[in-house]
GROMACS .gro file of C-alpha atoms in nm:
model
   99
    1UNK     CA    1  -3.953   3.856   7.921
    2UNK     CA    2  -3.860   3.588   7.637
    3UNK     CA    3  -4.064   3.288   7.618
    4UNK     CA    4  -3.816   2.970   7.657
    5UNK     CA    5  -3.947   2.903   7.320
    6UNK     CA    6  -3.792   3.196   7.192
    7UNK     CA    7  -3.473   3.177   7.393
    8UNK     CA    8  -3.435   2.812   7.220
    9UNK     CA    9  -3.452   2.992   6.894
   10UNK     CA   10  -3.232   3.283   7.001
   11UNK     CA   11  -2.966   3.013   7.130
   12UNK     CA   12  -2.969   2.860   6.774
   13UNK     CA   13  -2.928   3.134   6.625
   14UNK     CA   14  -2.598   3.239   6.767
   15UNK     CA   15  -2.446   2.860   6.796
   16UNK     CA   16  -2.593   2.746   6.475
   17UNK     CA   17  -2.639   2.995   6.271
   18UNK     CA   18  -3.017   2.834   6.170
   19UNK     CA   19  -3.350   3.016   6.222
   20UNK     CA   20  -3.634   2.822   6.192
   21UNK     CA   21  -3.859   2.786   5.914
   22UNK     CA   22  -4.217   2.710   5.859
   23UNK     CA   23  -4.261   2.428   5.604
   24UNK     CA   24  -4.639   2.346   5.683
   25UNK     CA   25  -4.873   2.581   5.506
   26UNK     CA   26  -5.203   2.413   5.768
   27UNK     CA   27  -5.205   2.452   6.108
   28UNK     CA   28  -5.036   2.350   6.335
   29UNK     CA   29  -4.775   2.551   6.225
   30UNK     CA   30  -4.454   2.389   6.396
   31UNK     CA   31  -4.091   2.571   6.295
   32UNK     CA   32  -3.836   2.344   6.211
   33UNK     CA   33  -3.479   2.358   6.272
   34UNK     CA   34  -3.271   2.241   5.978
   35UNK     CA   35  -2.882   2.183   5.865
   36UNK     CA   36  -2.805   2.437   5.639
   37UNK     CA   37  -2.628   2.236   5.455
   38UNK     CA   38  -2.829   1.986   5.365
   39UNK     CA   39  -3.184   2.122   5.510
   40UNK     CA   40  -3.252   1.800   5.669
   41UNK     CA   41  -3.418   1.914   6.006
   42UNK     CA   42  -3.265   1.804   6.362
   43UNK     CA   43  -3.544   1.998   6.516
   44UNK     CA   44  -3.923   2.087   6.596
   45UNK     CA   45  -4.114   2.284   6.850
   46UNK     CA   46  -4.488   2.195   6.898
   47UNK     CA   47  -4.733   2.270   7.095
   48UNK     CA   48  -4.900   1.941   7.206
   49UNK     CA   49  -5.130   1.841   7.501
   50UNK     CA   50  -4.975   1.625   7.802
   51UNK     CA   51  -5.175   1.339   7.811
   52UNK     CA   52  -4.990   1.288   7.448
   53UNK     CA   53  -4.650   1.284   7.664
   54UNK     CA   54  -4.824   1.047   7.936
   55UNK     CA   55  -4.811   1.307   8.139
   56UNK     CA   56  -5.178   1.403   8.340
   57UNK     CA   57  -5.374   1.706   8.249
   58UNK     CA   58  -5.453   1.827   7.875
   59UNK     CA   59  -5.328   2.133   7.908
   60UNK     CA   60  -5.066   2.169   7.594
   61UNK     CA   61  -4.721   2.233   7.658
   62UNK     CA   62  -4.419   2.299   7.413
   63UNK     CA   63  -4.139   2.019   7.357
   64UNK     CA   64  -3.889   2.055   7.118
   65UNK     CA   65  -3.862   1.697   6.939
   66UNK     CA   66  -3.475   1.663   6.867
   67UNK     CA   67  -3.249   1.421   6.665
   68UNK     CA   68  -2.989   1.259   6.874
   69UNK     CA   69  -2.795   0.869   6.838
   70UNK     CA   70  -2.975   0.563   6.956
   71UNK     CA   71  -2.761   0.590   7.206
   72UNK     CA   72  -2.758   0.908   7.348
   73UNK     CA   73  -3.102   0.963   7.331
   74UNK     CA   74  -3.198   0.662   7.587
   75UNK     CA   75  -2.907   0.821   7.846
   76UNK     CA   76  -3.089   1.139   7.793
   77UNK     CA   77  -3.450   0.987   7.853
   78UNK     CA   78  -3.339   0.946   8.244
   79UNK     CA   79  -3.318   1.280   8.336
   80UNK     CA   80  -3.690   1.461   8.422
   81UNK     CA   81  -3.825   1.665   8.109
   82UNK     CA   82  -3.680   1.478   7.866
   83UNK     CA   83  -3.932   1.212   7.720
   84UNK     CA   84  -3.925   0.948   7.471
   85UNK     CA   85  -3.979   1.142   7.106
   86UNK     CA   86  -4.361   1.251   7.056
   87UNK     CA   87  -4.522   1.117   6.733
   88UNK     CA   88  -4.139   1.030   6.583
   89UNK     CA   89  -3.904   0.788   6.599
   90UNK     CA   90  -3.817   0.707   6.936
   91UNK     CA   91  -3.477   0.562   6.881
   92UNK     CA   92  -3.330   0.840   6.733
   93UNK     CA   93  -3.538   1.108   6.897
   94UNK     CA   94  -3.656   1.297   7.230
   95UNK     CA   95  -3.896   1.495   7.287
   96UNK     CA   96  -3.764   1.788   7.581
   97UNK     CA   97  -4.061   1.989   7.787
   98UNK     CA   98  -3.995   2.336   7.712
   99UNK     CA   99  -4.197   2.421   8.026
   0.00000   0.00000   0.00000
């Protein structure tokens, strides 16, 4: 079966039309999701542990840290797996628990 991780990617994919891409040549190596148009990214998937998320245990989990409005991203915040963005701007970002 798929990881989620790879569903996420398979889901861009077809929407988007964007594969990700590997810009960091040291670990960890995080794909990015980018606009083609423009190759800023609205996307990353890393691997980090949950005490980073204020969550308890260290066990690491994937979140994909996305790029949303001010806005939307503090409606989205409310619902369970969706945390405030992990080492990024928190206004403009969330961080979703891709477990």
């Amino acid at each position: 079966m798929d990881s989620l991780r790879e569903k996420v990617f398979a889901y861009v994919k077809e929407i988007y039309h964007v594969e990700p891409d590997h810009p960091f040549t040291t670990p960890p190596d995080y794909p990015v999701l980018r606009h083609p148009d423009n190759r800023k990214w609205f996307g990353i998937l890393m691997d980090v542990p949950r005490s980073r998320l204020g969550l308890g245990g260290e066990e690491r989990v994937d979140i994909l840290n996305l790029k949303c409005s001010a806005g939307l991203a503090g409606s989205l915040r409310r619902q369970a797996g969706i945390l405030p963005a992990y080492h990024m701007n928190r206004d403009h970002r969330i961080s979703v628990l891709l477990d």
